[in-house]
Short mmCIF file of N, CA and C in Angstrom, two decimals:
data_model
loop_
_atom_site.label_atom_id
_atom_site.label_comp_id
_atom_site.label_asym_id
_atom_site.label_seq_id
_atom_site.Cartn_x
_atom_site.Cartn_y
_atom_site.Cartn_z
N MET A 1 -9.27 -22.24 -0.42
CA MET A 1 -7.82 -22.16 -0.42
C MET A 1 -7.34 -22.13 1.02
N ALA A 2 -6.40 -22.96 1.34
CA ALA A 2 -5.85 -23.01 2.68
C ALA A 2 -5.03 -21.76 2.96
N ASP A 3 -4.93 -21.40 4.26
CA ASP A 3 -4.20 -20.20 4.64
C ASP A 3 -2.77 -20.21 4.12
N ASP A 4 -2.11 -21.38 4.14
CA ASP A 4 -0.73 -21.43 3.69
C ASP A 4 -0.60 -21.32 2.17
N GLU A 5 -1.72 -21.46 1.44
CA GLU A 5 -1.72 -21.30 0.00
C GLU A 5 -2.13 -19.89 -0.43
N ARG A 6 -2.74 -19.14 0.48
CA ARG A 6 -3.22 -17.81 0.17
C ARG A 6 -2.03 -16.85 0.07
N PRO A 7 -2.03 -15.99 -0.97
CA PRO A 7 -0.93 -15.04 -1.07
C PRO A 7 -0.96 -14.06 0.11
N ASN A 8 0.20 -13.59 0.49
CA ASN A 8 0.30 -12.61 1.55
C ASN A 8 -0.35 -11.32 1.05
N ARG A 9 -1.46 -10.95 1.65
CA ARG A 9 -2.23 -9.80 1.15
C ARG A 9 -1.48 -8.49 1.31
N LEU A 10 -0.66 -8.37 2.33
CA LEU A 10 0.13 -7.16 2.46
C LEU A 10 1.13 -7.05 1.31
N GLU A 11 1.72 -8.17 0.92
CA GLU A 11 2.65 -8.16 -0.21
C GLU A 11 1.91 -7.85 -1.51
N VAL A 12 0.69 -8.36 -1.65
CA VAL A 12 -0.13 -8.04 -2.82
C VAL A 12 -0.39 -6.53 -2.85
N ALA A 13 -0.77 -5.97 -1.70
CA ALA A 13 -1.02 -4.53 -1.63
C ALA A 13 0.23 -3.74 -2.00
N ARG A 14 1.37 -4.17 -1.50
CA ARG A 14 2.62 -3.47 -1.83
C ARG A 14 2.94 -3.55 -3.32
N ARG A 15 2.67 -4.69 -3.93
CA ARG A 15 2.89 -4.84 -5.37
C ARG A 15 1.98 -3.89 -6.16
N HIS A 16 0.71 -3.83 -5.75
CA HIS A 16 -0.22 -2.90 -6.39
C HIS A 16 0.20 -1.45 -6.15
N LEU A 17 0.72 -1.17 -4.96
CA LEU A 17 1.15 0.19 -4.64
C LEU A 17 2.24 0.66 -5.61
N GLN A 18 3.12 -0.21 -6.00
CA GLN A 18 4.16 0.18 -6.95
C GLN A 18 3.55 0.66 -8.27
N ARG A 19 2.48 0.01 -8.70
CA ARG A 19 1.79 0.44 -9.93
C ARG A 19 1.09 1.78 -9.71
N VAL A 20 0.54 1.97 -8.52
CA VAL A 20 -0.11 3.24 -8.18
C VAL A 20 0.91 4.38 -8.25
N LEU A 21 2.05 4.17 -7.62
CA LEU A 21 3.06 5.22 -7.56
C LEU A 21 3.64 5.53 -8.94
N ALA A 22 3.65 4.55 -9.81
CA ALA A 22 4.15 4.78 -11.17
C ALA A 22 3.11 5.47 -12.06
N ALA A 23 1.84 5.40 -11.68
CA ALA A 23 0.76 5.88 -12.54
C ALA A 23 0.36 7.32 -12.31
N TRP A 24 0.67 7.90 -11.16
CA TRP A 24 0.10 9.21 -10.83
C TRP A 24 0.80 10.37 -11.52
N ASP A 25 2.05 10.21 -11.91
CA ASP A 25 2.81 11.31 -12.49
C ASP A 25 2.19 11.73 -13.82
N GLU A 26 2.51 12.95 -14.25
CA GLU A 26 1.97 13.48 -15.51
C GLU A 26 2.61 12.79 -16.70
N PRO A 27 1.87 12.40 -17.70
CA PRO A 27 0.41 12.37 -17.66
C PRO A 27 -0.07 11.19 -16.82
N THR A 28 -1.08 11.44 -16.04
CA THR A 28 -1.61 10.40 -15.15
C THR A 28 -2.21 9.27 -15.98
N ASP A 29 -1.85 8.06 -15.62
CA ASP A 29 -2.44 6.87 -16.23
C ASP A 29 -3.62 6.46 -15.35
N TRP A 30 -4.79 7.03 -15.62
CA TRP A 30 -5.96 6.77 -14.78
C TRP A 30 -6.41 5.32 -14.84
N ASP A 31 -6.13 4.64 -15.95
CA ASP A 31 -6.48 3.21 -16.02
C ASP A 31 -5.75 2.46 -14.91
N ASP A 32 -4.43 2.64 -14.84
CA ASP A 32 -3.64 1.94 -13.81
C ASP A 32 -3.90 2.50 -12.42
N LEU A 33 -3.96 3.82 -12.30
CA LEU A 33 -4.15 4.41 -10.98
C LEU A 33 -5.47 3.98 -10.36
N SER A 34 -6.53 3.99 -11.14
CA SER A 34 -7.83 3.61 -10.58
C SER A 34 -7.91 2.11 -10.30
N LEU A 35 -7.44 1.31 -11.22
CA LEU A 35 -7.50 -0.14 -11.04
C LEU A 35 -6.61 -0.61 -9.89
N TYR A 36 -5.34 -0.25 -9.95
CA TYR A 36 -4.42 -0.72 -8.92
C TYR A 36 -4.60 0.01 -7.60
N GLY A 37 -5.08 1.24 -7.65
CA GLY A 37 -5.40 1.94 -6.41
C GLY A 37 -6.53 1.25 -5.66
N PHE A 38 -7.56 0.88 -6.39
CA PHE A 38 -8.70 0.18 -5.79
C PHE A 38 -8.25 -1.17 -5.24
N TYR A 39 -7.55 -1.94 -6.06
CA TYR A 39 -7.10 -3.26 -5.61
C TYR A 39 -6.11 -3.17 -4.46
N CYS A 40 -5.27 -2.17 -4.48
CA CYS A 40 -4.31 -1.97 -3.40
C CYS A 40 -5.02 -1.72 -2.08
N LEU A 41 -5.99 -0.82 -2.09
CA LEU A 41 -6.74 -0.54 -0.87
C LEU A 41 -7.46 -1.79 -0.37
N GLU A 42 -8.11 -2.50 -1.27
CA GLU A 42 -8.82 -3.71 -0.86
C GLU A 42 -7.87 -4.76 -0.28
N ALA A 43 -6.72 -4.96 -0.91
CA ALA A 43 -5.77 -5.95 -0.40
C ALA A 43 -5.25 -5.54 0.97
N ALA A 44 -4.98 -4.25 1.16
CA ALA A 44 -4.49 -3.77 2.46
C ALA A 44 -5.56 -3.91 3.54
N ILE A 45 -6.79 -3.60 3.20
CA ILE A 45 -7.91 -3.76 4.14
C ILE A 45 -8.03 -5.22 4.55
N MET A 46 -7.96 -6.12 3.57
CA MET A 46 -8.08 -7.54 3.88
C MET A 46 -6.87 -8.04 4.68
N ALA A 47 -5.68 -7.52 4.40
CA ALA A 47 -4.49 -7.91 5.17
C ALA A 47 -4.68 -7.54 6.64
N ALA A 48 -5.14 -6.33 6.89
CA ALA A 48 -5.36 -5.89 8.28
C ALA A 48 -6.48 -6.69 8.92
N SER A 49 -7.55 -6.92 8.19
CA SER A 49 -8.68 -7.69 8.73
C SER A 49 -8.25 -9.11 9.07
N ASP A 50 -7.50 -9.74 8.18
CA ASP A 50 -7.00 -11.09 8.44
C ASP A 50 -6.13 -11.09 9.70
N PHE A 51 -5.23 -10.14 9.79
CA PHE A 51 -4.32 -10.06 10.93
C PHE A 51 -5.08 -9.90 12.25
N LEU A 52 -6.14 -9.10 12.22
CA LEU A 52 -6.92 -8.85 13.43
C LEU A 52 -7.96 -9.94 13.70
N GLY A 53 -8.09 -10.90 12.80
CA GLY A 53 -9.05 -11.98 12.98
C GLY A 53 -10.48 -11.58 12.70
N TRP A 54 -10.66 -10.51 11.94
CA TRP A 54 -12.01 -10.05 11.58
C TRP A 54 -12.53 -10.88 10.42
N ASP A 55 -13.79 -11.22 10.47
CA ASP A 55 -14.44 -11.98 9.40
C ASP A 55 -14.95 -10.98 8.36
N THR A 56 -14.09 -10.59 7.46
CA THR A 56 -14.44 -9.64 6.42
C THR A 56 -14.64 -10.40 5.12
N LYS A 57 -15.82 -10.26 4.55
CA LYS A 57 -16.15 -10.96 3.31
C LYS A 57 -15.51 -10.26 2.12
N ALA A 58 -15.56 -10.91 0.99
CA ALA A 58 -14.94 -10.39 -0.23
C ALA A 58 -15.76 -9.28 -0.89
N GLN A 59 -16.98 -9.05 -0.45
CA GLN A 59 -17.81 -8.03 -1.07
C GLN A 59 -17.29 -6.63 -0.74
N HIS A 60 -17.46 -5.73 -1.71
CA HIS A 60 -16.99 -4.36 -1.57
C HIS A 60 -17.57 -3.68 -0.32
N THR A 61 -18.85 -3.89 -0.06
CA THR A 61 -19.46 -3.21 1.10
C THR A 61 -18.85 -3.68 2.41
N ASP A 62 -18.49 -4.95 2.50
CA ASP A 62 -17.83 -5.46 3.72
C ASP A 62 -16.44 -4.85 3.87
N LYS A 63 -15.75 -4.69 2.77
CA LYS A 63 -14.42 -4.08 2.83
C LYS A 63 -14.52 -2.61 3.23
N ALA A 64 -15.55 -1.92 2.73
CA ALA A 64 -15.76 -0.52 3.12
C ALA A 64 -16.04 -0.42 4.62
N ARG A 65 -16.85 -1.33 5.14
CA ARG A 65 -17.12 -1.34 6.59
C ARG A 65 -15.84 -1.64 7.37
N ALA A 66 -15.03 -2.56 6.87
CA ALA A 66 -13.77 -2.87 7.54
C ALA A 66 -12.84 -1.66 7.52
N ALA A 67 -12.83 -0.92 6.42
CA ALA A 67 -12.01 0.31 6.35
C ALA A 67 -12.44 1.29 7.41
N ARG A 68 -13.74 1.46 7.58
CA ARG A 68 -14.27 2.36 8.62
C ARG A 68 -13.87 1.86 9.99
N ARG A 69 -13.98 0.57 10.21
CA ARG A 69 -13.65 -0.01 11.51
C ARG A 69 -12.14 0.12 11.80
N LEU A 70 -11.31 -0.06 10.79
CA LEU A 70 -9.87 0.10 10.98
C LEU A 70 -9.54 1.53 11.41
N HIS A 71 -10.26 2.48 10.85
CA HIS A 71 -10.06 3.87 11.24
C HIS A 71 -10.58 4.12 12.65
N ASP A 72 -11.81 3.71 12.91
CA ASP A 72 -12.45 3.99 14.19
C ASP A 72 -11.78 3.27 15.36
N GLU A 73 -11.44 2.00 15.16
CA GLU A 73 -10.94 1.18 16.26
C GLU A 73 -9.42 1.12 16.36
N ARG A 74 -8.74 1.32 15.23
CA ARG A 74 -7.29 1.14 15.22
C ARG A 74 -6.53 2.40 14.83
N GLY A 75 -7.25 3.46 14.48
CA GLY A 75 -6.61 4.72 14.16
C GLY A 75 -5.90 4.76 12.82
N LEU A 76 -6.19 3.82 11.94
CA LEU A 76 -5.59 3.86 10.61
C LEU A 76 -6.22 4.99 9.80
N PRO A 77 -5.55 5.46 8.77
CA PRO A 77 -6.13 6.52 7.94
C PRO A 77 -7.52 6.12 7.43
N ASP A 78 -8.39 7.10 7.35
CA ASP A 78 -9.76 6.87 6.89
C ASP A 78 -9.78 6.79 5.37
N VAL A 79 -9.97 5.60 4.82
CA VAL A 79 -9.98 5.43 3.36
C VAL A 79 -11.33 4.93 2.85
N GLU A 80 -12.34 4.95 3.70
CA GLU A 80 -13.64 4.44 3.28
C GLU A 80 -14.16 5.19 2.05
N ASP A 81 -14.14 6.52 2.08
CA ASP A 81 -14.64 7.29 0.93
C ASP A 81 -13.72 7.12 -0.28
N LEU A 82 -12.41 7.11 -0.04
CA LEU A 82 -11.47 6.93 -1.14
C LEU A 82 -11.69 5.58 -1.81
N LEU A 83 -11.97 4.55 -1.03
CA LEU A 83 -12.24 3.23 -1.61
C LEU A 83 -13.43 3.31 -2.57
N GLY A 84 -14.48 3.99 -2.18
CA GLY A 84 -15.65 4.16 -3.05
C GLY A 84 -15.32 4.97 -4.30
N GLU A 85 -14.53 6.03 -4.13
CA GLU A 85 -14.14 6.84 -5.28
C GLU A 85 -13.25 6.06 -6.24
N MET A 86 -12.37 5.25 -5.69
CA MET A 86 -11.50 4.45 -6.55
C MET A 86 -12.30 3.38 -7.28
N ASN A 87 -13.31 2.84 -6.63
CA ASN A 87 -14.17 1.86 -7.29
C ASN A 87 -14.92 2.53 -8.45
N GLN A 88 -15.43 3.73 -8.21
CA GLN A 88 -16.12 4.46 -9.27
C GLN A 88 -15.16 4.81 -10.40
N ALA A 89 -13.95 5.25 -10.06
CA ALA A 89 -12.97 5.59 -11.09
C ALA A 89 -12.58 4.35 -11.89
N ARG A 90 -12.43 3.23 -11.20
CA ARG A 90 -12.10 1.97 -11.88
C ARG A 90 -13.18 1.60 -12.88
N LYS A 91 -14.43 1.71 -12.46
CA LYS A 91 -15.54 1.38 -13.36
C LYS A 91 -15.61 2.37 -14.52
N ALA A 92 -15.36 3.65 -14.24
CA ALA A 92 -15.41 4.67 -15.29
C ALA A 92 -14.36 4.41 -16.36
N THR A 93 -13.15 4.06 -15.94
CA THR A 93 -12.11 3.80 -16.93
C THR A 93 -12.31 2.46 -17.63
N ALA A 94 -12.88 1.50 -16.94
CA ALA A 94 -13.07 0.17 -17.54
C ALA A 94 -14.25 0.13 -18.50
N TYR A 95 -15.34 0.79 -18.14
CA TYR A 95 -16.57 0.68 -18.92
C TYR A 95 -16.90 1.93 -19.72
N GLY A 96 -16.40 3.08 -19.27
CA GLY A 96 -16.64 4.33 -19.98
C GLY A 96 -18.06 4.85 -19.91
N ASP A 97 -18.86 4.33 -19.00
CA ASP A 97 -20.26 4.74 -18.95
C ASP A 97 -20.58 5.67 -17.77
N MET A 98 -19.55 6.13 -17.07
CA MET A 98 -19.74 7.07 -15.97
C MET A 98 -18.52 7.97 -15.90
N GLU A 99 -18.66 9.05 -15.17
CA GLU A 99 -17.57 10.00 -15.03
C GLU A 99 -16.57 9.54 -13.97
N ILE A 100 -15.31 9.83 -14.20
CA ILE A 100 -14.29 9.62 -13.17
C ILE A 100 -14.52 10.69 -12.11
N PRO A 101 -14.53 10.31 -10.84
CA PRO A 101 -14.68 11.33 -9.79
C PRO A 101 -13.54 12.35 -9.88
N GLU A 102 -13.81 13.55 -9.39
CA GLU A 102 -12.76 14.56 -9.37
C GLU A 102 -11.74 14.19 -8.32
N LEU A 103 -10.60 13.73 -8.77
CA LEU A 103 -9.53 13.28 -7.90
C LEU A 103 -8.23 13.93 -8.33
N HIS A 104 -7.37 14.20 -7.38
CA HIS A 104 -6.03 14.69 -7.67
C HIS A 104 -5.10 13.50 -7.55
N ALA A 105 -4.47 13.14 -8.65
CA ALA A 105 -3.71 11.90 -8.73
C ALA A 105 -2.62 11.79 -7.66
N GLU A 106 -1.87 12.84 -7.44
CA GLU A 106 -0.80 12.77 -6.45
C GLU A 106 -1.35 12.56 -5.05
N ASP A 107 -2.46 13.23 -4.73
CA ASP A 107 -3.09 13.06 -3.41
C ASP A 107 -3.61 11.64 -3.23
N VAL A 108 -4.22 11.10 -4.27
CA VAL A 108 -4.73 9.73 -4.23
C VAL A 108 -3.59 8.76 -3.95
N ALA A 109 -2.51 8.89 -4.71
CA ALA A 109 -1.36 8.00 -4.53
C ALA A 109 -0.79 8.13 -3.13
N SER A 110 -0.71 9.34 -2.63
CA SER A 110 -0.17 9.59 -1.29
C SER A 110 -1.06 8.97 -0.21
N GLU A 111 -2.37 9.12 -0.34
CA GLU A 111 -3.30 8.53 0.64
C GLU A 111 -3.22 7.01 0.63
N ILE A 112 -3.15 6.44 -0.55
CA ILE A 112 -3.06 4.98 -0.65
C ILE A 112 -1.74 4.50 -0.04
N GLU A 113 -0.66 5.18 -0.34
CA GLU A 113 0.64 4.80 0.21
C GLU A 113 0.62 4.89 1.74
N ALA A 114 0.04 5.96 2.28
CA ALA A 114 -0.02 6.12 3.73
C ALA A 114 -0.84 5.01 4.38
N PHE A 115 -1.91 4.58 3.73
CA PHE A 115 -2.73 3.51 4.28
C PHE A 115 -1.97 2.19 4.28
N VAL A 116 -1.31 1.88 3.18
CA VAL A 116 -0.54 0.63 3.12
C VAL A 116 0.55 0.64 4.17
N GLU A 117 1.21 1.76 4.35
CA GLU A 117 2.26 1.86 5.38
C GLU A 117 1.67 1.67 6.79
N ALA A 118 0.48 2.22 7.03
CA ALA A 118 -0.16 2.06 8.33
C ALA A 118 -0.54 0.60 8.59
N VAL A 119 -1.05 -0.08 7.56
CA VAL A 119 -1.37 -1.49 7.69
C VAL A 119 -0.11 -2.30 7.95
N ALA A 120 0.95 -2.00 7.22
CA ALA A 120 2.22 -2.71 7.42
C ALA A 120 2.72 -2.50 8.85
N HIS A 121 2.62 -1.29 9.34
CA HIS A 121 3.07 -1.00 10.70
C HIS A 121 2.23 -1.79 11.71
N LEU A 122 0.92 -1.82 11.51
CA LEU A 122 0.03 -2.59 12.39
C LEU A 122 0.46 -4.05 12.45
N ILE A 123 0.65 -4.62 11.28
CA ILE A 123 0.97 -6.05 11.20
C ILE A 123 2.39 -6.34 11.68
N GLU A 124 3.33 -5.59 11.20
CA GLU A 124 4.73 -5.87 11.51
C GLU A 124 5.11 -5.52 12.94
N ALA A 125 4.39 -4.59 13.56
CA ALA A 125 4.67 -4.22 14.95
C ALA A 125 4.22 -5.30 15.91
N ARG A 126 3.30 -6.14 15.49
CA ARG A 126 2.75 -7.18 16.38
C ARG A 126 3.22 -8.58 16.05
N GLU A 127 4.02 -8.71 15.03
CA GLU A 127 4.49 -10.06 14.65
C GLU A 127 5.65 -10.47 15.51
#
């Protein structure tokens, strides 16, 4: 897919974030929170990586490394562990064969929102 055909990953992350923010309130919709939380983080990581010219592959482990690098080199919030927890939560709700990690829904939503805002600031401050 050509760059001009690729969806704006920051906009994708923001769209997923809206689902995250709608899902955390009581009763928490863990299906949506885990799925869209995971996808939101991944889209934001890829948006920042694309902007910085980093060659980040589509594999989860590469995105986790990019999350660590964004924190270490650019001072963005550290979401590497949260990304793993959201992946586990997503699998738990989708397949039902593992436990959902112990997560506080409001904190998860807040951390994800803060990360997306930090990525947006990184990108929009340099455009």
